[in-house]
mmCIF file of C-alpha atoms and ligand atoms in Angstrom:
data_model
loop_
_atom_site.group_PDB
_atom_site.id
_atom_site.type_symbol
_atom_site.label_atom_id
_atom_site.label_comp_id
_atom_site.label_asym_id
_atom_site.label_seq_id
_atom_site.Cartn_x
_atom_site.Cartn_y
_atom_site.Cartn_z
ATOM 1 C CA MET A 21 -34.665 5.018 -7.993
ATOM 2 C CA ILE A 22 -32.300 3.014 -5.811
ATOM 3 C CA VAL A 23 -30.745 0.027 -7.613
ATOM 4 C CA THR A 24 -27.912 -2.374 -6.852
ATOM 5 C CA THR A 25 -24.374 -1.675 -8.001
ATOM 6 C CA GLU A 26 -24.600 -5.071 -9.746
ATOM 7 C CA LEU A 27 -27.086 -3.661 -12.243
ATOM 8 C CA LEU A 28 -25.012 -0.510 -12.767
ATOM 9 C CA PHE A 29 -21.848 -2.562 -13.301
ATOM 10 C CA GLU A 30 -23.557 -4.879 -15.775
ATOM 11 C CA HIS A 31 -24.326 -1.872 -17.943
ATOM 12 C CA ALA A 32 -20.954 -0.191 -17.486
ATOM 13 C CA TYR A 33 -18.302 -2.911 -17.512
ATOM 14 C CA GLY A 34 -15.573 -2.303 -20.077
ATOM 15 C CA ASN A 35 -17.205 0.839 -21.483
ATOM 16 C CA TYR A 36 -17.298 3.317 -18.646
ATOM 17 C CA ALA A 37 -17.048 3.596 -14.860
ATOM 18 C CA VAL A 38 -19.734 4.651 -12.405
ATOM 19 C CA GLY A 39 -18.780 7.510 -10.081
ATOM 20 C CA ALA A 40 -19.038 6.641 -6.378
ATOM 21 C CA TYR A 41 -19.218 9.886 -4.445
ATOM 22 C CA ASN A 42 -18.951 10.224 -0.638
ATOM 23 C CA ILE A 43 -21.644 12.309 0.998
ATOM 24 C CA ASN A 44 -21.935 13.769 4.506
ATOM 25 C CA ASN A 45 -24.389 16.647 4.445
ATOM 26 C CA LEU A 46 -27.374 18.216 2.714
ATOM 27 C CA GLU A 47 -25.405 20.515 0.424
ATOM 28 C CA GLN A 48 -23.393 17.570 -0.902
ATOM 29 C CA VAL A 49 -26.565 15.537 -1.466
ATOM 30 C CA MET A 50 -28.162 18.389 -3.444
ATOM 31 C CA GLY A 51 -25.047 19.018 -5.565
ATOM 32 C CA LEU A 52 -24.602 15.298 -6.186
ATOM 33 C CA PHE A 53 -28.139 14.710 -7.443
ATOM 34 C CA ARG A 54 -28.194 17.936 -9.490
ATOM 35 C CA GLY A 55 -24.885 17.108 -11.195
ATOM 36 C CA ASN A 56 -25.785 13.521 -12.010
ATOM 37 C CA VAL A 57 -29.297 14.278 -13.231
ATOM 38 C CA ASP A 58 -28.043 17.154 -15.395
ATOM 39 C CA SER A 59 -25.343 14.966 -16.945
ATOM 40 C CA LYS A 60 -27.755 12.007 -17.259
ATOM 41 C CA ALA A 61 -25.447 9.713 -15.339
ATOM 42 C CA PRO A 62 -26.145 6.750 -13.060
ATOM 43 C CA PHE A 63 -24.151 7.064 -9.836
ATOM 44 C CA ILE A 64 -23.304 5.537 -6.483
ATOM 45 C CA LEU A 65 -23.911 7.527 -3.331
ATOM 46 C CA GLN A 66 -21.593 6.234 -0.666
ATOM 47 C CA LEU A 67 -21.602 6.732 3.072
ATOM 48 C CA SER A 68 -18.575 6.054 5.233
ATOM 49 C CA LYS A 69 -18.670 5.096 8.881
ATOM 50 C CA GLY A 70 -17.525 8.658 9.607
ATOM 51 C CA ALA A 71 -20.411 10.083 7.560
ATOM 52 C CA ARG A 72 -22.877 7.837 9.396
ATOM 53 C CA GLY A 73 -21.610 9.162 12.727
ATOM 54 C CA TYR A 74 -21.361 12.834 11.672
ATOM 55 C CA THR A 75 -25.037 13.576 12.332
ATOM 56 C CA ASP A 76 -27.348 10.582 12.539
ATOM 57 C CA THR A 77 -27.972 7.769 10.058
ATOM 58 C CA ARG A 78 -31.711 8.572 10.125
ATOM 59 C CA ILE A 79 -30.982 12.120 9.001
ATOM 60 C CA LEU A 80 -28.764 10.850 6.174
ATOM 61 C CA GLU A 81 -31.408 8.396 5.039
ATOM 62 C CA ALA A 82 -34.163 11.038 5.173
ATOM 63 C CA MET A 83 -32.064 13.465 3.091
ATOM 64 C CA ILE A 84 -31.431 10.822 0.458
ATOM 65 C CA ARG A 85 -35.092 9.778 0.357
ATOM 66 C CA GLY A 86 -35.980 13.453 -0.007
ATOM 67 C CA ALA A 87 -33.534 13.876 -2.886
ATOM 68 C CA GLU A 88 -35.015 10.799 -4.536
ATOM 69 C CA GLU A 89 -38.379 12.588 -4.591
ATOM 70 C CA VAL A 90 -36.957 15.905 -5.726
ATOM 71 C CA PHE A 91 -34.976 14.204 -8.534
ATOM 72 C CA PRO A 92 -37.257 11.351 -9.720
ATOM 73 C CA GLU A 93 -35.075 10.739 -12.822
ATOM 74 C CA ALA A 94 -32.042 9.764 -10.700
ATOM 75 C CA ILE A 95 -30.873 6.130 -10.799
ATOM 76 C CA PHE A 96 -28.364 5.359 -8.085
ATOM 77 C CA ALA A 97 -27.068 2.824 -5.582
ATOM 78 C CA VAL A 98 -26.691 3.521 -1.859
ATOM 79 C CA HIS A 99 -23.424 2.011 -0.699
ATOM 80 C CA LEU A 100 -21.604 1.647 2.632
ATOM 81 C CA ASP A 101 -17.966 2.679 2.108
ATOM 82 C CA HIS A 102 -15.178 0.893 4.049
ATOM 83 C CA GLY A 103 -17.460 -1.013 6.389
ATOM 84 C CA ASP A 104 -16.402 -3.241 9.247
ATOM 85 C CA GLU A 105 -18.411 -6.415 9.805
ATOM 86 C CA GLU A 106 -20.779 -4.945 12.393
ATOM 87 C CA THR A 107 -21.562 -1.841 10.311
ATOM 88 C CA CYS A 108 -22.186 -4.034 7.263
ATOM 89 C CA TYR A 109 -24.814 -6.058 9.165
ATOM 90 C CA ASP A 110 -26.396 -2.838 10.421
ATOM 91 C CA CYS A 111 -26.686 -1.491 6.855
ATOM 92 C CA ILE A 112 -27.886 -4.817 5.423
ATOM 93 C CA ASP A 113 -30.593 -5.062 8.084
ATOM 94 C CA SER A 114 -31.677 -1.440 7.568
ATOM 95 C CA GLY A 115 -33.186 -2.282 4.176
ATOM 96 C CA PHE A 116 -31.932 1.060 2.846
ATOM 97 C CA TYR A 117 -28.511 0.174 1.423
ATOM 98 C CA SER A 118 -28.328 -1.679 -1.891
ATOM 99 C CA SER A 119 -24.606 -2.360 -1.517
ATOM 100 C CA VAL A 120 -22.010 -2.626 1.252
ATOM 101 C CA MET A 121 -18.239 -2.723 1.304
ATOM 102 C CA ILE A 122 -16.584 -5.037 3.790
ATOM 103 C CA ASP A 123 -13.034 -3.809 4.201
ATOM 104 C CA ALA A 124 -11.082 -6.647 5.784
ATOM 105 C CA SER A 125 -8.002 -5.867 3.693
ATOM 106 C CA ALA A 126 -5.853 -5.444 6.801
ATOM 107 C CA GLU A 127 -6.372 -9.145 7.616
ATOM 108 C CA GLU A 128 -4.425 -12.063 6.187
ATOM 109 C CA PHE A 129 -5.767 -13.625 2.975
ATOM 110 C CA ASP A 130 -7.775 -16.484 4.569
ATOM 111 C CA GLU A 131 -9.221 -14.292 7.312
ATOM 112 C CA ASN A 132 -10.173 -11.612 4.769
ATOM 113 C CA ILE A 133 -12.036 -14.310 2.806
ATOM 114 C CA ALA A 134 -13.764 -15.695 5.922
ATOM 115 C CA ILE A 135 -15.014 -12.272 7.060
ATOM 116 C CA THR A 136 -16.057 -11.294 3.536
ATOM 117 C CA LYS A 137 -17.944 -14.562 3.075
ATOM 118 C CA ARG A 138 -19.934 -14.063 6.295
ATOM 119 C CA VAL A 139 -20.984 -10.601 5.096
ATOM 120 C CA VAL A 140 -21.765 -11.904 1.587
ATOM 121 C CA ASP A 141 -24.042 -14.617 3.002
ATOM 122 C CA ALA A 142 -25.959 -12.105 5.122
ATOM 123 C CA ALA A 143 -26.117 -9.537 2.310
ATOM 124 C CA HIS A 144 -27.196 -11.845 -0.503
ATOM 125 C CA ALA A 145 -29.992 -13.231 1.674
ATOM 126 C CA LYS A 146 -31.451 -9.708 1.593
ATOM 127 C CA GLY A 147 -30.653 -8.812 -2.035
ATOM 128 C CA VAL A 148 -27.727 -6.581 -1.083
ATOM 129 C CA VAL A 149 -24.452 -6.817 -3.027
ATOM 130 C CA VAL A 150 -20.949 -6.763 -1.547
ATOM 131 C CA GLU A 151 -17.688 -5.050 -2.441
ATOM 132 C CA ALA A 152 -14.577 -6.520 -0.818
ATOM 133 C CA GLU A 153 -10.946 -5.399 -0.828
ATOM 134 C CA LEU A 154 -7.769 -7.278 -1.588
ATOM 135 C CA GLY A 155 -4.400 -5.525 -1.337
ATOM 136 C CA LYS A 156 -3.640 -2.400 0.671
ATOM 137 C CA LEU A 157 -3.850 1.201 -0.448
ATOM 138 C CA GLY A 158 -1.440 3.733 1.055
ATOM 139 C CA GLY A 159 -2.583 6.968 2.669
ATOM 140 C CA VAL A 160 -4.466 8.057 5.758
ATOM 141 C CA GLU A 161 -8.072 9.046 6.371
ATOM 142 C CA GLU A 162 -10.431 8.619 9.254
ATOM 143 C CA HIS A 163 -11.012 4.858 9.677
ATOM 144 C CA VAL A 164 -8.658 4.188 6.759
ATOM 145 C CA SER A 165 -5.026 4.240 7.797
ATOM 146 C CA VAL A 166 -2.251 2.302 6.144
ATOM 147 C CA ASP A 167 1.434 3.201 6.381
ATOM 148 C CA GLU A 168 3.124 3.653 3.027
ATOM 149 C CA ALA A 169 5.479 0.841 3.974
ATOM 150 C CA ASP A 170 2.501 -1.445 4.517
ATOM 151 C CA ALA A 171 0.708 -0.522 1.286
ATOM 152 C CA LYS A 172 0.629 -3.425 -1.158
ATOM 153 C CA LEU A 173 -0.657 -3.710 -4.697
ATOM 154 C CA THR A 174 -3.247 -6.429 -5.308
ATOM 155 C CA ASP A 175 -1.649 -9.644 -6.532
ATOM 156 C CA PRO A 176 -3.644 -10.688 -9.630
ATOM 157 C CA LYS A 177 -2.808 -14.336 -8.930
ATOM 158 C CA GLN A 178 -4.846 -14.192 -5.708
ATOM 159 C CA VAL A 179 -7.936 -12.555 -7.171
ATOM 160 C CA GLU A 180 -9.742 -15.528 -8.714
ATOM 161 C CA GLU A 181 -9.457 -17.599 -5.523
ATOM 162 C CA PHE A 182 -10.519 -14.647 -3.378
ATOM 163 C CA VAL A 183 -13.627 -13.954 -5.449
ATOM 164 C CA ARG A 184 -14.586 -17.646 -5.764
ATOM 165 C CA ARG A 185 -14.230 -18.416 -2.053
ATOM 166 C CA SER A 186 -15.714 -15.180 -0.700
ATOM 167 C CA GLY A 187 -18.564 -14.794 -3.203
ATOM 168 C CA CYS A 188 -18.076 -11.014 -3.361
ATOM 169 C CA ASP A 189 -19.690 -9.080 -6.225
ATOM 170 C CA SER A 190 -16.943 -6.550 -6.886
ATOM 171 C CA LEU A 191 -13.405 -6.058 -5.674
ATOM 172 C CA ALA A 192 -11.474 -2.993 -4.547
ATOM 173 C CA CYS A 193 -7.998 -3.495 -5.953
ATOM 174 C CA ALA A 194 -4.860 -1.651 -4.880
ATOM 175 C CA ILE A 195 -3.532 -0.402 -8.215
ATOM 176 C CA GLY A 196 -1.316 2.503 -7.156
ATOM 177 C CA THR A 197 -3.722 5.045 -5.667
ATOM 178 C CA SER A 198 -4.120 6.148 -2.060
ATOM 179 C CA HIS A 199 -6.762 8.070 -0.134
ATOM 180 C CA GLY A 200 -6.587 11.800 0.470
ATOM 181 C CA ALA A 201 -5.031 14.835 -1.218
ATOM 182 C CA TYR A 202 -1.374 13.762 -1.266
ATOM 183 C CA LYS A 203 -1.222 10.678 -3.446
ATOM 184 C CA PHE A 204 1.941 11.076 -5.426
ATOM 185 C CA THR A 205 5.206 12.956 -5.050
ATOM 186 C CA GLY A 206 6.507 12.426 -8.565
ATOM 187 C CA SER A 207 5.215 11.026 -11.818
ATOM 188 C CA GLN A 208 3.753 7.840 -10.333
ATOM 189 C CA GLY A 209 0.363 6.708 -11.577
ATOM 190 C CA LEU A 210 -1.911 3.716 -12.008
ATOM 191 C CA HIS A 211 -0.475 0.235 -12.462
ATOM 192 C CA PHE A 212 -2.172 -0.695 -15.721
ATOM 193 C CA ASP A 213 -0.336 -4.016 -15.810
ATOM 194 C CA VAL A 214 -2.195 -5.070 -12.649
ATOM 195 C CA ILE A 215 -5.560 -3.874 -14.000
ATOM 196 C CA GLU A 216 -4.995 -5.668 -17.283
ATOM 197 C CA GLU A 217 -3.985 -8.916 -15.634
ATOM 198 C CA ILE A 218 -6.983 -8.973 -13.264
ATOM 199 C CA ALA A 219 -9.343 -8.258 -16.200
ATOM 200 C CA ARG A 220 -7.707 -11.086 -18.153
ATOM 201 C CA LEU A 221 -8.027 -13.585 -15.302
ATOM 202 C CA LEU A 222 -11.568 -12.547 -14.317
ATOM 203 C CA PRO A 223 -13.239 -11.123 -17.426
ATOM 204 C CA GLY A 224 -16.398 -9.172 -16.668
ATOM 205 C CA PHE A 225 -15.731 -8.954 -12.940
ATOM 206 C CA PRO A 226 -15.985 -5.340 -11.728
ATOM 207 C CA MET A 227 -12.887 -3.768 -10.217
ATOM 208 C CA VAL A 228 -13.214 -0.808 -7.857
ATOM 209 C CA MET A 229 -10.652 1.972 -7.670
ATOM 210 C CA HIS A 230 -10.443 3.722 -4.318
ATOM 211 C CA GLY A 231 -8.463 6.912 -3.859
ATOM 212 C CA SER A 232 -9.486 8.229 -7.286
ATOM 213 C CA SER A 233 -9.643 11.965 -6.628
ATOM 214 C CA SER A 234 -7.692 13.935 -9.195
ATOM 215 C CA VAL A 235 -7.011 16.821 -6.751
ATOM 216 C CA PRO A 236 -7.468 19.530 -9.426
ATOM 217 C CA GLN A 237 -4.498 21.875 -9.295
ATOM 218 C CA ASP A 238 -6.630 24.971 -9.892
ATOM 219 C CA GLU A 239 -8.628 24.083 -6.754
ATOM 220 C CA VAL A 240 -5.426 23.658 -4.759
ATOM 221 C CA GLN A 241 -4.065 26.988 -6.021
ATOM 222 C CA ARG A 242 -7.287 28.817 -5.181
ATOM 223 C CA ILE A 243 -7.395 27.227 -1.712
ATOM 224 C CA ASN A 244 -3.796 28.263 -1.069
ATOM 225 C CA ALA A 245 -4.419 31.770 -2.449
ATOM 226 C CA ALA A 246 -7.297 32.090 0.021
ATOM 227 C CA GLY A 247 -5.151 31.160 3.034
ATOM 228 C CA GLY A 248 -5.057 27.366 2.735
ATOM 229 C CA GLN A 249 -1.962 25.290 3.259
ATOM 230 C CA MET A 250 -2.041 22.432 0.807
ATOM 231 C CA ALA A 251 1.375 22.596 -0.813
ATOM 232 C CA GLY A 252 2.260 19.435 -2.724
ATOM 233 C CA ALA A 253 -1.310 18.090 -2.999
ATOM 234 C CA LYS A 254 -1.535 15.792 -6.040
ATOM 235 C CA GLY A 255 -4.100 13.318 -7.345
ATOM 236 C CA VAL A 256 -4.742 10.823 -10.119
ATOM 237 C CA ASP A 257 -4.330 11.981 -13.711
ATOM 238 C CA GLU A 258 -7.769 12.176 -15.361
ATOM 239 C CA ALA A 259 -6.552 10.633 -18.620
ATOM 240 C CA GLN A 260 -5.473 7.594 -16.593
ATOM 241 C CA ILE A 261 -8.899 7.425 -14.920
ATOM 242 C CA SER A 262 -10.598 7.470 -18.344
ATOM 243 C CA LYS A 263 -8.295 4.730 -19.599
ATOM 244 C CA ALA A 264 -8.896 2.517 -16.525
ATOM 245 C CA SER A 265 -12.661 3.043 -16.890
ATOM 246 C CA LYS A 266 -12.589 1.106 -20.154
ATOM 247 C CA MET A 267 -10.449 -1.713 -18.766
ATOM 248 C CA GLY A 268 -12.755 -3.188 -16.128
ATOM 249 C CA VAL A 269 -12.424 -0.539 -13.420
ATOM 250 C CA THR A 270 -16.171 -0.062 -13.057
ATOM 251 C CA LYS A 271 -16.520 1.926 -9.807
ATOM 252 C CA VAL A 272 -14.390 4.993 -9.143
ATOM 253 C CA ASN A 273 -14.404 6.335 -5.573
ATOM 254 C CA ILE A 274 -14.197 10.081 -5.037
ATOM 255 C CA ASP A 275 -14.362 11.955 -1.750
ATOM 256 C CA THR A 276 -11.374 14.292 -1.475
ATOM 257 C CA ASP A 277 -12.219 16.312 -4.628
ATOM 258 C CA GLY A 278 -15.619 17.170 -3.165
ATOM 259 C CA ARG A 279 -13.932 18.347 0.026
ATOM 260 C CA LEU A 280 -11.630 20.566 -2.049
ATOM 261 C CA VAL A 281 -14.608 22.208 -3.756
ATOM 262 C CA TRP A 282 -16.158 22.805 -0.321
ATOM 263 C CA CYS A 283 -12.893 24.210 1.055
ATOM 264 C CA ARG A 284 -12.282 26.554 -1.916
ATOM 265 C CA VAL A 285 -15.848 27.896 -1.959
ATOM 266 C CA HIS A 286 -15.928 28.649 1.748
ATOM 267 C CA ARG A 287 -12.402 30.114 1.980
ATOM 268 C CA GLU A 288 -13.091 32.441 -0.947
ATOM 269 C CA SER A 289 -16.511 33.334 0.378
ATOM 270 C CA PHE A 290 -15.120 34.527 3.726
ATOM 271 C CA ILE A 291 -12.539 36.664 1.916
ATOM 272 C CA ASP A 292 -14.910 38.019 -0.741
ATOM 273 C CA THR A 293 -17.741 38.924 1.646
ATOM 274 C CA PRO A 294 -16.206 39.564 5.079
ATOM 275 C CA GLU A 295 -19.360 41.331 6.237
ATOM 276 C CA ASN A 296 -21.529 38.260 5.596
ATOM 277 C CA PHE A 297 -22.415 35.879 8.423
ATOM 278 C CA ASP A 298 -25.236 33.966 6.735
ATOM 279 C CA LEU A 299 -24.462 30.320 5.904
ATOM 280 C CA ARG A 300 -26.692 30.160 2.849
ATOM 281 C CA PRO A 301 -24.802 32.247 0.269
ATOM 282 C CA ALA A 302 -21.725 29.995 0.428
ATOM 283 C CA GLY A 303 -23.935 26.913 0.682
ATOM 284 C CA LYS A 304 -25.707 27.904 -2.545
ATOM 285 C CA ILE A 305 -22.396 28.446 -4.341
ATOM 286 C CA PHE A 306 -21.085 25.114 -3.060
ATOM 287 C CA MET A 307 -24.133 23.168 -4.301
ATOM 288 C CA ALA A 308 -23.754 24.688 -7.790
ATOM 289 C CA GLU A 309 -19.976 24.207 -7.893
ATOM 290 C CA TYR A 310 -20.177 20.623 -6.639
ATOM 291 C CA ALA A 311 -22.808 19.838 -9.280
ATOM 292 C CA LYS A 312 -20.441 21.316 -11.895
ATOM 293 C CA TYR A 313 -17.601 19.145 -10.597
ATOM 294 C CA ILE A 314 -19.781 16.004 -10.732
ATOM 295 C CA MET A 315 -20.800 16.748 -14.327
ATOM 296 C CA HIS A 316 -17.174 17.154 -15.349
ATOM 297 C CA LYS A 317 -16.135 13.955 -13.577
ATOM 298 C CA ASN A 318 -18.920 11.979 -15.221
ATOM 299 C CA GLU A 319 -17.495 13.044 -18.613
ATOM 300 C CA VAL A 320 -14.091 11.737 -17.523
ATOM 301 C CA LEU A 321 -15.609 8.419 -16.377
ATOM 302 C CA GLY A 322 -17.831 8.080 -19.452
ATOM 303 C CA SER A 323 -20.951 7.753 -17.261
ATOM 304 C CA ALA A 324 -22.436 11.017 -18.577
ATOM 305 C CA GLY A 325 -25.318 10.292 -20.940
ATOM 306 C CA GLN A 326 -25.713 6.644 -19.842
ATOM 307 C CA LEU A 327 -28.936 7.049 -17.855
ATOM 308 C CA ASP A 328 -31.317 6.084 -20.674
ATOM 309 C CA GLY A 329 -29.319 2.923 -21.335
ATOM 310 C CA VAL A 330 -29.470 1.960 -17.664
ATOM 311 C CA ARG A 331 -33.210 2.604 -17.606
ATOM 312 C CA ALA A 332 -33.649 0.386 -20.671
ATOM 313 C CA LEU A 333 -31.723 -2.401 -18.919
ATOM 314 C CA ILE A 334 -33.972 -2.070 -15.848
ATOM 315 C CA ASP A 335 -37.090 -2.250 -18.069
ATOM 316 C CA GLN A 336 -35.690 -5.241 -19.949
ATOM 317 C CA LYS A 337 -35.086 -7.109 -16.678
ATOM 318 C CA ALA A 338 -38.569 -6.275 -15.413
ATOM 319 C CA ALA A 339 -40.274 -7.492 -18.647
HETATM 320 O O1 G3H B 25 -12.024 6.244 1.846
HETATM 321 C C1 G3H B 25 -12.514 6.918 2.744
HETATM 322 C C2 G3H B 25 -13.444 8.002 2.415
HETATM 323 O O2 G3H B 25 -12.773 9.086 1.830
HETATM 324 C C3 G3H B 25 -14.256 8.387 3.608
HETATM 325 O O3 G3H B 25 -13.581 9.239 4.462
HETATM 326 O O4 G3H B 25 -13.976 8.152 6.662
HETATM 327 O O5 G3H B 25 -13.328 10.567 6.516
HETATM 328 O O6 G3H B 25 -15.602 9.818 5.808
HETATM 329 P P1 G3H B 25 -14.162 9.449 5.965
HETATM 330 P P1 13P B 26 -10.166 9.964 -2.451
HETATM 331 O O1 13P B 26 -9.554 10.300 -1.139
HETATM 332 O O2 13P B 26 -9.125 9.911 -3.530
HETATM 333 O O3 13P B 26 -11.279 10.867 -2.821
HETATM 334 O O4 13P B 26 -10.767 8.472 -2.335
HETATM 335 C C1 13P B 26 -12.009 8.256 -1.726
HETATM 336 C C2 13P B 26 -12.304 6.822 -1.505
HETATM 337 O O5 13P B 26 -11.603 5.926 -1.918
HETATM 338 C C3 13P B 26 -13.517 6.504 -0.731
HETATM 339 O O6 13P B 26 -13.630 5.136 -0.466
HETATM 340 ZN ZN1 ZN B 27 -11.719 4.187 -0.122
#
């Protein structure tokens, strides 16, 4: 069942965070649904502009609709990740997305509000909710590129005004993370002072943490042992993610970790079975390993085991 992130956040806020996992292909979709259903977790399936262009948005939508039938117990939101204004309108009009992110964080404060408000007005008219972003994460990914020098933590003093004037439903806050596999060089971590202050100024308002992959070191070692070159890759400490999940960080975005699972499985598969040229054996292993990763991450977030509670909230609202 596709629901809005608003409903998921209402159930989660302050107790746990909902995992928001980026998806590009069929194997990821299957692993994602399997892992969340098996750990009884609500989740957010998110599609980036890059994912939408990788094959065709109709293929993506059909895969997700198919998974919805195969896994009827699943409760999830379909979310556009890092949208520009035009892509947001496209997703809102499609009737398929329950949530969009307008990422105008590169703009000045007033312009960010103006763009976000236009998207909010269009989205709310169709029952779609909106995530906005204030502050700038470091790091580089396709469509998401901010120089370290330009990265800027969210200023808690600006948050109330931003939310009030833009009307957004949740806010991506820069709290020390960055996208990709190389987040930290030393012992840096999350800025809990910023999280705490935003939660104090806007109690109950969901914060979103981008760049939340933990870049498991055993994955990195296995990738490197199988010919990869990922020296120095480092992610967010899982104990810090768990702590933030109880402080108002209600959506935790993860893409890179799923790519690492994919990379490890396929690198090892080519080494272990050099005679094989069939795509399915590695695909099967990936789906199972990705599901295992999702189940573990849901334990870290506290979303594992929350599905019945979410279903009860849906029933209560419908009564
Ligand atoms: O934050 C960005 C996501 O990891 C999506 O990455 O644009 O390469 O699909 P992508
Ligand atoms: P990671 O690169 O840490 O997985 O972050 C993904 C993300 O923020 C997607 O919006
Ligand atoms: Zn992001």
